[in-house]
Structures are given as structure tokens and as C-alpha cells.
XYZ file of C-alpha atoms in Angstrom:
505
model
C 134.556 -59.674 -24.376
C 138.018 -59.030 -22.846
C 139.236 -61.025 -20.119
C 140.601 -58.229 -17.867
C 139.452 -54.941 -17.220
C 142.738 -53.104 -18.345
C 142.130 -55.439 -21.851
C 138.563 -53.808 -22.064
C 140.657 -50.035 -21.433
C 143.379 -50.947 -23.783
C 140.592 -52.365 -26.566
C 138.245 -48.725 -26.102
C 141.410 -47.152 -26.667
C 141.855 -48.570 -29.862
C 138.160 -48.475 -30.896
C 138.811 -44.403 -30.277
C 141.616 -44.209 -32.521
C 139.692 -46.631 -35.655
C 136.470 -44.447 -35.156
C 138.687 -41.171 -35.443
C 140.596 -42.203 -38.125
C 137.621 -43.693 -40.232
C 135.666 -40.128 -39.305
C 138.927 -38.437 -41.319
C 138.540 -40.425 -44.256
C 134.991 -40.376 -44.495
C 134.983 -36.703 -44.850
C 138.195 -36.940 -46.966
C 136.181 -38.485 -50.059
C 133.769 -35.970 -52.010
C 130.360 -37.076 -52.206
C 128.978 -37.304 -55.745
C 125.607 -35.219 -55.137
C 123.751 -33.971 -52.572
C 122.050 -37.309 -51.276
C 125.362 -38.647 -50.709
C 126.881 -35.841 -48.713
C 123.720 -36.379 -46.518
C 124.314 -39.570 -45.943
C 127.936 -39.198 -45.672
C 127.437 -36.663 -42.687
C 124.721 -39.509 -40.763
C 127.616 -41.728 -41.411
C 129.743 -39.310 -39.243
C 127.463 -38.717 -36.857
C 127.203 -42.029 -36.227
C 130.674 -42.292 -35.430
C 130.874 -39.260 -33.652
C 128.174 -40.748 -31.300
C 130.357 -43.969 -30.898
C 133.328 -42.207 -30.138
C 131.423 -40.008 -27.093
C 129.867 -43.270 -26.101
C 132.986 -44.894 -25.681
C 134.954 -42.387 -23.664
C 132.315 -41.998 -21.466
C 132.811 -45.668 -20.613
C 136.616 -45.262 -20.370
C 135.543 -42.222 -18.311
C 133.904 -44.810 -16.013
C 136.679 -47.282 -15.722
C 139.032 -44.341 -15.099
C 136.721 -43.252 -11.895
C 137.459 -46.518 -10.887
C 134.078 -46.104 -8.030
C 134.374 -50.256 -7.188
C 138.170 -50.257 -7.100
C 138.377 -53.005 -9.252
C 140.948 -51.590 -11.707
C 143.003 -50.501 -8.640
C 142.919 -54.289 -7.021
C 143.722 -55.775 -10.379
C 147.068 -53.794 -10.342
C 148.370 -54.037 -7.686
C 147.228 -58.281 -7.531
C 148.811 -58.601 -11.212
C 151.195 -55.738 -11.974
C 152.559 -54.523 -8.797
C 154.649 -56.497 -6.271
C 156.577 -54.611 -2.551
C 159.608 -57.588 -3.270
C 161.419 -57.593 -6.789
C 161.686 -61.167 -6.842
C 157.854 -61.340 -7.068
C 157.129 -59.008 -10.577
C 158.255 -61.588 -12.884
C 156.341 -64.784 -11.727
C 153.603 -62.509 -11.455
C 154.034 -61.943 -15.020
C 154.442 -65.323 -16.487
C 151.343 -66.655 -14.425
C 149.375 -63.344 -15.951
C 150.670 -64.304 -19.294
C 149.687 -67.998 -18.917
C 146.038 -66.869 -17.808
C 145.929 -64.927 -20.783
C 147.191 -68.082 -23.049
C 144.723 -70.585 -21.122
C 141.816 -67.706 -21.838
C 142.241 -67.731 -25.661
C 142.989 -71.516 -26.167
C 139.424 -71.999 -24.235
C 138.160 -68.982 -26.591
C 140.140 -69.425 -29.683
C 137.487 -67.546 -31.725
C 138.712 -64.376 -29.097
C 141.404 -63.766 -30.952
C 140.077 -62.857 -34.383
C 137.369 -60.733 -32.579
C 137.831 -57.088 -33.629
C 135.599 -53.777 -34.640
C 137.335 -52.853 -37.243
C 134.973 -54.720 -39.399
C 131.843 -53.433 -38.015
C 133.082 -50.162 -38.008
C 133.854 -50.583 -41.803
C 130.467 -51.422 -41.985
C 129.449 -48.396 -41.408
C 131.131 -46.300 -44.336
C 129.044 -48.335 -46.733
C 125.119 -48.368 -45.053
C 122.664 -46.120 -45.891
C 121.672 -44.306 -42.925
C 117.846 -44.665 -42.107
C 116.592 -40.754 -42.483
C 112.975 -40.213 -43.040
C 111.263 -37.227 -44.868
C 107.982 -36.602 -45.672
C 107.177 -35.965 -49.368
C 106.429 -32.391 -49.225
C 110.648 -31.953 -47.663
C 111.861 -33.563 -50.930
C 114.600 -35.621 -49.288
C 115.823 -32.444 -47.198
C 115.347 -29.299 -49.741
C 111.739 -27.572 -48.196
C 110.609 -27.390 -45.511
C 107.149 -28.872 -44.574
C 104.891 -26.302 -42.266
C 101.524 -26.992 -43.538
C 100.520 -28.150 -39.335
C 102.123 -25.178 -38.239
C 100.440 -23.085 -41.065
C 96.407 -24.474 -40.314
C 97.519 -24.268 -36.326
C 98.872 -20.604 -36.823
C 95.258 -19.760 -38.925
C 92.997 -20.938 -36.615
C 94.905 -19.320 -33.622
C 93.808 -15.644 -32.034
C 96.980 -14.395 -32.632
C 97.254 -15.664 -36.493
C 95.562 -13.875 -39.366
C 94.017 -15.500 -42.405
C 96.931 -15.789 -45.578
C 98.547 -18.276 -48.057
C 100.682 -20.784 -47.427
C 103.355 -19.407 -49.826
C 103.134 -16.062 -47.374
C 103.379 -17.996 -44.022
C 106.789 -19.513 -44.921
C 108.018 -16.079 -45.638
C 106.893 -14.140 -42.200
C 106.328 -17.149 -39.823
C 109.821 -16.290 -38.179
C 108.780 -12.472 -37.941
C 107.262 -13.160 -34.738
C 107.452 -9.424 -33.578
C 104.355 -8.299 -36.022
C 102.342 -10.218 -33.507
C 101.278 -8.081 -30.579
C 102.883 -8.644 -27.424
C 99.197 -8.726 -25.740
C 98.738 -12.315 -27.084
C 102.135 -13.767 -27.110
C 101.214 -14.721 -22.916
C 98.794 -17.082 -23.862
C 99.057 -21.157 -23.976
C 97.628 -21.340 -27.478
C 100.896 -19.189 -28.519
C 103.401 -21.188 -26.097
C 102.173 -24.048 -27.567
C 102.887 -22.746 -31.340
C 106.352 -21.805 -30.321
C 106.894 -25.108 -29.008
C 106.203 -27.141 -31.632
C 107.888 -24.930 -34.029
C 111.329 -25.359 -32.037
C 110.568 -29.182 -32.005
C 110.112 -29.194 -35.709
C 112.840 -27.024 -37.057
C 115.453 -28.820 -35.009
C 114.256 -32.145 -35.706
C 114.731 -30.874 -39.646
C 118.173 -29.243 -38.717
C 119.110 -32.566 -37.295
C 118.253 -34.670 -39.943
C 119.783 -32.060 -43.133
C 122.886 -30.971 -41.404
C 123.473 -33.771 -38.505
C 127.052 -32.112 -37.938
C 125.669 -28.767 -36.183
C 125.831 -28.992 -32.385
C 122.015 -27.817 -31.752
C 122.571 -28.248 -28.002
C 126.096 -26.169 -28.008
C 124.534 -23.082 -30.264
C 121.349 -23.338 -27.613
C 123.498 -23.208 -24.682
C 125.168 -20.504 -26.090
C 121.922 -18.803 -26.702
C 120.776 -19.137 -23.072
C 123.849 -17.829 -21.638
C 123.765 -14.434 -24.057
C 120.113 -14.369 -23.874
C 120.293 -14.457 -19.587
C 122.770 -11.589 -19.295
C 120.653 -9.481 -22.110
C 117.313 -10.473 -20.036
C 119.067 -9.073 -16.568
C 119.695 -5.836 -18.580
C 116.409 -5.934 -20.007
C 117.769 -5.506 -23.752
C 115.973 -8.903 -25.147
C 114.572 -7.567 -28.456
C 110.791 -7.299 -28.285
C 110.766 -7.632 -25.187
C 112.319 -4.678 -23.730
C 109.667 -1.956 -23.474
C 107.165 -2.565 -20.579
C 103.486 -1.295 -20.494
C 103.111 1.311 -17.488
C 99.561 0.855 -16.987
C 100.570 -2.884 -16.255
C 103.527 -2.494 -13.987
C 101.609 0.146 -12.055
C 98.351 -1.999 -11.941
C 98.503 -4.869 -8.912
C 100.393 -7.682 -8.536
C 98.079 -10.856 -9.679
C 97.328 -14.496 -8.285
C 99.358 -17.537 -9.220
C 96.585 -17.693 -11.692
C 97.729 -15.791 -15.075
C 94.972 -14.685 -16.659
C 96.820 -14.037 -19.750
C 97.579 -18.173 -20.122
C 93.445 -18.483 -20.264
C 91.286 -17.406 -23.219
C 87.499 -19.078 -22.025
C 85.902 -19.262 -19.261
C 86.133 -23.049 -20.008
C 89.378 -22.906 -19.584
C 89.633 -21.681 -16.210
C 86.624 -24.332 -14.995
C 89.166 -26.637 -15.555
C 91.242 -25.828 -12.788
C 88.723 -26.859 -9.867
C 86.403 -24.896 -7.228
C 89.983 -24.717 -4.665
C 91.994 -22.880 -7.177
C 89.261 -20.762 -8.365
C 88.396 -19.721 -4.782
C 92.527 -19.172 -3.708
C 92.971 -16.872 -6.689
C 89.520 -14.904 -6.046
C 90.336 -14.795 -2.471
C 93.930 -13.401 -3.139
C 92.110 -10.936 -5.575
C 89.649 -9.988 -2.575
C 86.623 -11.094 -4.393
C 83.823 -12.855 -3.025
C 85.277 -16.571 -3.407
C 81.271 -18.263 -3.303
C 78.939 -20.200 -6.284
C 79.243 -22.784 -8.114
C 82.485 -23.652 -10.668
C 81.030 -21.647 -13.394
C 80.377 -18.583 -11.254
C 84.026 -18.825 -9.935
C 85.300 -18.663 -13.109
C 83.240 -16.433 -14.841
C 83.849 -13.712 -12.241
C 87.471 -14.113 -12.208
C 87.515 -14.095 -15.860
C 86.117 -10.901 -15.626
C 89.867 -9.560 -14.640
C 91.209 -10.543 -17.758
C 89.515 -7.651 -19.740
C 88.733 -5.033 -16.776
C 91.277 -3.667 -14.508
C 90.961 -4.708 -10.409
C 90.393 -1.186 -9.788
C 87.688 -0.665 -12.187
C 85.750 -4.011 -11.549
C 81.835 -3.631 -10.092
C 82.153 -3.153 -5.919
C 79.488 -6.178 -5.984
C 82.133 -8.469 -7.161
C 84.182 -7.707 -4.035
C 83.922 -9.964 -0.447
C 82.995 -7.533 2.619
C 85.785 -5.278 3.764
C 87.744 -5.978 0.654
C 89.312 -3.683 -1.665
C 90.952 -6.003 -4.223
C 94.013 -6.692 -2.427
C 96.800 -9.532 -4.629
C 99.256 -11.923 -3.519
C 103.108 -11.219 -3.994
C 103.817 -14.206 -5.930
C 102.055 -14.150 -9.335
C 103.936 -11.601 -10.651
C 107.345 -13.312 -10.675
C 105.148 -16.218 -12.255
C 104.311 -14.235 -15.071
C 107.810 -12.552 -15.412
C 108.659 -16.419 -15.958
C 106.109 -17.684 -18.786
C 107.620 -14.335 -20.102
C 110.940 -15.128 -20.108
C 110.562 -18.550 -21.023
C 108.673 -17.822 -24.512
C 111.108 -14.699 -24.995
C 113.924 -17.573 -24.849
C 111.772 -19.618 -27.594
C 112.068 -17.100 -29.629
C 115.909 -16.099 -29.583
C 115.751 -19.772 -30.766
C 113.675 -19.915 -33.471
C 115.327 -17.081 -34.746
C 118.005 -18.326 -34.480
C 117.265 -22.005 -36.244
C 115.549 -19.444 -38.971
C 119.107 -17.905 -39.602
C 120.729 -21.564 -39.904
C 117.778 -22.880 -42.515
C 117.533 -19.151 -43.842
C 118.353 -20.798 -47.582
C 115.742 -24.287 -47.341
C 113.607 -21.343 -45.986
C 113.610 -19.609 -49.173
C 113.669 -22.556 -51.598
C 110.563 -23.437 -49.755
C 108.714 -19.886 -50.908
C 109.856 -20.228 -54.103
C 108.550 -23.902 -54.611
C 104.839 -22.810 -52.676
C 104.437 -19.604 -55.110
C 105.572 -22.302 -58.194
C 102.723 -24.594 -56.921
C 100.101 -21.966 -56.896
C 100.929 -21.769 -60.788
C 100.763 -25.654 -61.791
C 97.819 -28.105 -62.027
C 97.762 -30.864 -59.522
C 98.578 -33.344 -62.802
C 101.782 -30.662 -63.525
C 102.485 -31.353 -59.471
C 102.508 -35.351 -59.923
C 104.331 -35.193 -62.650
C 107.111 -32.563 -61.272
C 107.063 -34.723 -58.388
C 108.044 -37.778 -59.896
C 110.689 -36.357 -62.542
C 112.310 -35.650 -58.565
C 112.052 -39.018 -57.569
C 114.098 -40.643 -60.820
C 116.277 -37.884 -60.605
C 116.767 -38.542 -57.038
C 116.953 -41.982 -57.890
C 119.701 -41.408 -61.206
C 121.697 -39.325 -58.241
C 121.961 -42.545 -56.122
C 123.519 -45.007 -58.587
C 126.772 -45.515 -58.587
C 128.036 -41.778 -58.916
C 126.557 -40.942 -62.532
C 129.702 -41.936 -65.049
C 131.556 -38.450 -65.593
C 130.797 -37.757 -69.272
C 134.049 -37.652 -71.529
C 133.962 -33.862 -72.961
C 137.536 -32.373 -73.162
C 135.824 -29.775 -75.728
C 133.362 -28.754 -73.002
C 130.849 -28.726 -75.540
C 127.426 -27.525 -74.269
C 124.806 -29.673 -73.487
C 122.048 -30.839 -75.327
C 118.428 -31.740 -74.353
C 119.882 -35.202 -73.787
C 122.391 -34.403 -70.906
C 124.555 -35.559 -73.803
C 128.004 -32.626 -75.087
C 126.230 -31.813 -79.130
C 127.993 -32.306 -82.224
C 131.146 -30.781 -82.871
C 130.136 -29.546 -86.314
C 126.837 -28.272 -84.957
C 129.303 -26.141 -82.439
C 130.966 -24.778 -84.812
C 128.014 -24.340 -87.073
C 126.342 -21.786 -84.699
C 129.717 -20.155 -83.779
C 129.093 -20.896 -80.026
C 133.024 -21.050 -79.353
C 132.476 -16.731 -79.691
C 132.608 -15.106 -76.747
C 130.234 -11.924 -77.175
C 130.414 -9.368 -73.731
C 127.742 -6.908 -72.762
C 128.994 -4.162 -70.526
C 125.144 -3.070 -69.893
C 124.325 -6.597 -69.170
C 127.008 -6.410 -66.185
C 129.450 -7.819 -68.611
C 128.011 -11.124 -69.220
C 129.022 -13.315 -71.852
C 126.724 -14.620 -74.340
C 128.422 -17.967 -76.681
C 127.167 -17.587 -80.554
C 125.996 -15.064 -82.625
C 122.171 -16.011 -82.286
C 122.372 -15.766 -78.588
C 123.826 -12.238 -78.614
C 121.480 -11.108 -81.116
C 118.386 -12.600 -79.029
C 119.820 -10.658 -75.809
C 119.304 -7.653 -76.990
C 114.748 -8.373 -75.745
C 115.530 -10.164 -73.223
C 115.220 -8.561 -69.268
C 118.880 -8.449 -68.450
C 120.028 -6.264 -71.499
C 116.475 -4.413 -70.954
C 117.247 -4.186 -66.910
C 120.448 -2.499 -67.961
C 118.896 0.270 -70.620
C 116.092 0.861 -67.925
C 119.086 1.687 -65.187
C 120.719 3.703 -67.723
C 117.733 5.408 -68.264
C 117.564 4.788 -71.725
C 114.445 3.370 -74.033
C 115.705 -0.087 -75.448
C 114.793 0.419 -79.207
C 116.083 -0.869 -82.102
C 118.535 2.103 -82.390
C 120.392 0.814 -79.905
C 121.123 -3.176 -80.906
C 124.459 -3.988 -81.176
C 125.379 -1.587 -78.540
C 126.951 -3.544 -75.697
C 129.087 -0.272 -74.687
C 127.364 1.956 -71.821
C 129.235 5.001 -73.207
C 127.770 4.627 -76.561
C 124.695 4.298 -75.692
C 125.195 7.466 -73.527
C 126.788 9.587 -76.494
C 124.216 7.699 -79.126
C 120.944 9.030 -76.833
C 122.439 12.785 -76.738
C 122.780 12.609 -80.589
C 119.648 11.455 -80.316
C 118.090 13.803 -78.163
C 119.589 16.953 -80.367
C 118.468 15.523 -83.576
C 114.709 15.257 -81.864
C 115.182 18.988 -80.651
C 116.311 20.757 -83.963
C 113.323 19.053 -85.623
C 110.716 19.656 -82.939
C 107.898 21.674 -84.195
C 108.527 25.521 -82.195
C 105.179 27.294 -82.803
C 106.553 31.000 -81.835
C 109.506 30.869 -84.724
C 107.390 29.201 -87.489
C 103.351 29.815 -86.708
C 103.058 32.400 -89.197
C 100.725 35.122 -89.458
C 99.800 37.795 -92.110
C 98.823 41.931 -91.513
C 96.446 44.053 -93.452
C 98.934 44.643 -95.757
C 99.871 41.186 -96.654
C 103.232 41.201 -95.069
C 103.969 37.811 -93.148
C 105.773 37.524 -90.004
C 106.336 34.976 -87.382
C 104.051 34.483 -84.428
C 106.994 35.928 -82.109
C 107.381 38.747 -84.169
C 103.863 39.816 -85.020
C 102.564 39.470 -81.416
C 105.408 42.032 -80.485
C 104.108 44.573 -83.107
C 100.449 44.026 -82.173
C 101.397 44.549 -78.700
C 103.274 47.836 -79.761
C 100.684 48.982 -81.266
C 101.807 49.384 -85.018
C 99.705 46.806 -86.502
């Protein structure tokens, strides 16, 4: 603890400038694998926290609100007659000398050391198995919430991570309701918590206030994608109660709200506001499917003619605007995870393929990978050859290299000029779907004519010659059908047709 409270500014000051400094050098040093860059950018997000922390105590101290800083100044380090400064400074200097002879440990207290500590812990991050330490995503709750909803539709999981963020195939109709506020909320709450944990250097709140502000100025213009087009029959229909109907999907529902709620919303409505709970509700429930206008006269108090209160409208112009905003974000959190979004697809449509003993053991070649990552930065491997690897992570034989010719370099233009190393591996190209790809763009049949072409000209100017050499041999019925006359002269079918059709045969 410092004995003074311009010791406790001076000591923030230089807890700022270790924490900054450490922050460089920590993000200086390349991570060995993916685990550790994690871990690396907790570490800095620690410190980044620390450093906010701590100027908004220096922050405090500056503001000064008690005066304390200001009477320690001028009672320590400011004096109206010269003569005064300097025994003010010896008996400040002494008070400082009696405080650290009383608290001789004070003087060997620093943070460096803690903050040290902090470049070499592991920071706590939790994952559940199915996010593999960060690389999918894990939406199996939303997926069984977004089945069993009224707005969802029965699919695979491997499907609902690809179209979950296309929110505008659902119809606009149902996207009022609680059920569906309630999806987009926890959706929000679980990508950023995700986002957070994988990449803990984004500023969520800075890209969300950004968000708000663009999405404000596009909602006052009424240019908020999916949101833009309004239904006439609606906006011409009356204004509502502070009950929307739209939030409510039972009559269950809306018994939950009480008999003085019910009868304030069927009063508004002009309705006849009497019965029990369950009456109540089941008669304004009525409006959620049938139009005011249209609704039985019986349902309607004496002298009524379904007039509405003012205020529900700008209710429901809020709940609107509110999920509209969910959805700019969740879009927007989509964009930022767009790649974990895909690896996730890929690794649902692999699962659908494997047996759940293929699963266990995939899962746990993962977790001593993982593990392998972890230790001590693998030991580079000494290969100044750059040999290729073998099935042991190990650079082969030298002789074996050269035994197989992989130091040739073999280029196919149809391929997109790839390179394939050794002879065997250039020969095998020639069936496999990139060389195959290529003929099929071309617009040539990949036969055996055509190995050891890598050249897209040649393989144009080989499938004329080709082409020719099939039409000069193709069997042409009308120059060499023949047929014989009365006479036994023989013509060709061309020829004799002509005569017959003359007449001279």
C-alpha cells in the first residue's frame, strides 16, 4: 500500500506503463499452434482489462471529489513564504524514511512480478466437447428449440448450421412473437459468449454500438433490410391495446395476464369486458386471427363499434424494432464466425457418415493431438532437404526420394498448373477429379488418348484430329448404300433415288 496518495498516482502510473509494455511483447512472440495463440490473446485481455481498470482509478484520484489530493499539496508541496518549501521537504522526506523503516518489507513490494505471472498461466477458458477447444460451434439447444418452435421447420442438424443465420426465409408474420424473441436472444447470448472466448481481442460492445447507431438512422428511413416493406391491410386496420396479440400464441397465454388486463384491453377494443378469465381471454384471442371489423357484433359492449387506444401501436413498432436490431446483430456475429461457421457444416455432414465407435475414436486422436500441440512447442524437425513426410510425421529416406524421382517437378496446365513431385504421382493424376475437372471444362472426354497431355492447346488440336478422323470414317448411307436396277447396273443410294425419281429406272 503506498503511504501517500500522490505515491498510489505515481505507482498506477507505472503499473500502466509495465502492463503496456508486457501487452507488446506478448504479442511480439509467435505462438507455436493454435491453442497457444488462444491463450496468448486471454493473456492480453487480461492485461488489457488491468490497464482500463487502473486508469479508471487514476481517473478517480484525478477528479479529486474529497479534495484530498488537493489538501495534500498544498500541506506538503506548496508553501506562500520561500523559506518554508524546503523544511517542508526534509520533514516529507523523513516521513517517508520513518514509513519504510516501520515497513521495511514496503520497499521490495512491486507488480512487476505478478504481472510476469501472467505471461506464463494458462488462462481458464471452458468449451464444451462438441466446440473442440474453439473450432465448431455447438447449436444443438438452439437446433431442438428452433424444431419445436412455430416458426421452425423439421431438418438436420448439418442443414440448421448452414441457414440458421438466414433469418429472412422465416415469414415476417411470426417473427412478433415471444417464442421467436426468445430464440433471437439466446442466439446473441451464445454467439458472443463463443466470440469472446475464440477471439477475446474483438471489441463486441464497440462493433454493437456501431451497429445501433447505423441501424437507428437506417430504421428512421425505414431501409432496415427485411423490415422495410409494411403490410397495408395492417397499417390501415386499427390501432391495438397495449396488449400485442402477436407476442401471444394460446389462449393460455393470455390467462396469464389477470382478469384487469384482460378487461382494459377488451374495453379499449370496445368489447364486452364481462366472464370469467377464460372467457376474457378467449374472446380477445379471437382478434389475433379475425380482423376488429370483421369480428361477430355479439362480441361487442352496447353502443360500441370496436373503438382502440392510441398507444399500442407505438408498442408494437417497439418489439419490432427491438428484434429487427437482434438481427443486424446476429448477422453480423455470423459474418465475424462466418469460417468456425463452415468448419462446423463440414464436421456435422462428416458425422452423418461415421459410426459412433469412428466418432470416439476421431474424438480422441483430437484430444492427444491437442494434447502433443501443448507441450513444449513440438521440437522443429531438422530437414534442410525438405524431404516429404512419411506416415510417421518423420522427412523419408533420402534414397527412397530419389528412388521415386519425387525431386521432379511435373506441371499440368489443365490442372490449373499444379505441380505434381514424381513420376508415379503424375501418371496417377491423369483419373483423378482435378485433371478430370479440367477435361470436363474443356469439354473434352478424358480417355486414354489424352494421358500425358498436360497442354490445353494439345488437347484442343489432338480432339479436332480426332474429331476429323471419326468423320471421314463415319458410315454415310446416301454415298455407299448401294443399290442395283433391272439391268444389273449398281449405283449409290444418292444416285439411284435421283433416277427413280426421274423416272428412267
Amino acid at each position: 500500500m503506498a503511504s501517500t496518495i500522490l505515491e498510489a498516482t505515481r505507482a498506477k502510473h507505472e503499473d500502466l506503463e509495465r502492463l503496456e509494455r508486457l501487452a507488446v511483447r506478448e504479442l511480439q512472440r509467435e505462438p507455436a499452434n493454435a491453442r497457444e495463440r488462444l491463450y496468448q490473446s486471454h493473456r492480453v485481455r487480461h492485461m488489457l482489462d488491468l490497464v482500463i481498470s487502473t486508469s479508471g482509478k487514476l481517473v478517480e484520484i484525478y477528479e479529486d471529489k474529497d479534495n484530498a489530493r488537493k489538501d495534500e499539496i498544498s500541506n506538503h508541496l506548496s508553501s506562500q513564504v520561500q523559506t518554508e518549501i524546503f523544511p517542508k521537504f526534509y520533514d516529507r522526506l523523513k516521513e517517508i524514511r520513518d514509513y519504510h523503516r516501520r515497513n521495511p518489507s514496503a520497499r521490495f513490494v512491486s507488480e512487476t512480478d505478478d504481472f510476469e505471472e501472467l505471461l506464463k498461466e494458462e488462462p481458464a477458458i471452458e468449451f464444451t466437447g462438441e466446440e473442440a477447444f474453439g473450432r465448431y460451434l455447438d447449436l444443438h439447444e438452439l437446433y431442438n428449440e428452433f424444431i419445436n418452435s412455430k416458426f421452425g421447420t423439421p431438418m438436420e442438424y448439418s442443414a440448421f448450421v448452414g441457414t440458421f443465420s438466414q433469418l429472412e426465409k422465416i415469414a415476417h408474420s411470426l417473427k412478433t412473437s415471444r417464442q421467436y424473441r426468445e430464440y433471437l436472444e439466446h442466439i446473441l447470448e451464445y454467439l458472443t459468449s463463443f466470440l469472446y472466448h475464440t477471439e477475446p481481442l474483438q471489441d463486441i460492445e464497440k462493433i454493437f454500438a456501431k451497429l445501433e447507431s447505423e441501424f437507428e438512422e437506417q430504421w428512421a428511413n425505414g431501409g432496415v433490410p427485411g423490415w422495410e416493406n409494411k403490410d397495408p391491410e395492417k397499417e390501415s386496420a386499427p390501432q391495438e391495446s397495449v396488449i400485442d396479440l402477436d407476442y401471444y400464441t394460446t389462449v393460455e397465454e393470455l390467462v396469464e395476464l389477470g382478469p384487469e388486463k384482460l378487461k382494459e384491453a377488451l374495453a379499449a377494443r370496445g368489447l364486452k369486458s364481462g366472464g370469467t378469465v377464460q372467457q376474457r381471454a378467449e374472446r380477445l384471442f379471437l382478434l389475433k386471427h379475425t380482423p376488429l371489423v370483421q369480428l361477430d357484433r355479439k362480441h361487442f359492449a352496447k353502443g360500441s363499434h370496436g373503438s382502440v387506444s392510441n398507444n399500442g401501436n407505438s408498442i408494437k413498432d417497439d418489439l419490432k424494432k427491438e428484434i429487427a436490431l437482434m438481427e443486424i446483430k446476429m448477422a453480423r456475429l455470423c459474418e465475424l464466425l462466418d469460417e468456425v461457421i463452415v468448419r462446423t457444416k463440414e464436421n456435422a455432414e462428416k458425422k452423418l457418415t461415421l459410426t459412433y465407435e469412428e466418432m470416439e475414436a476421431e474424438r480422441e486422436e483430437e484430444e492427444v493431438q491437442a494434447d502433443s500441440e501443448s507441450d513444449d512447442e513440438d521440437q522443429q524437425i531438422y530437414n534442410p532437404l525438405k524431404l516429404p513426410m512419411g506416415w510417421d510425421g518423420k522427412p523419408i529416406p533420402y534414397w527412397l526420394y530419389k528412388l521415386h524421382g519425387l525431386g521432379q517437378e511435373f506441371k499440368c496446365e489443365i490442372c490449373g498448373n499444379h505441380s505434381y513431385w514424381g513420376r508415379r504421382a503424375y501418371e496417377r493424376h491423369f483419373k483423378e477429379w482435378r485433371h478430370q475437372h479440367g477435361m470436363r471444362c474443356l469439354g473434352i472426354p478424358n480417355t486414354k488418348n489424352f494421358n500425358e497431355i498436360t497442354s490445353i492447346q494439345e488437347a484442343k488440336e489432338l480432339w479436332g484430329r480426332i474429331q476429323q478422323r471419326q468423320g471421314l470414317n463415319k458410315w454415310r448411307p446416301d454415298l455407299e448404300e448401294e443399290y442395283e436396277d433391272q439391268e444389273g447396273n449398281i449405283y449409290n443410294k444418292k444416285t439411284y433415288t435421283d433416277l427413280q425419281r426421274q423416272g428412267l429406272l
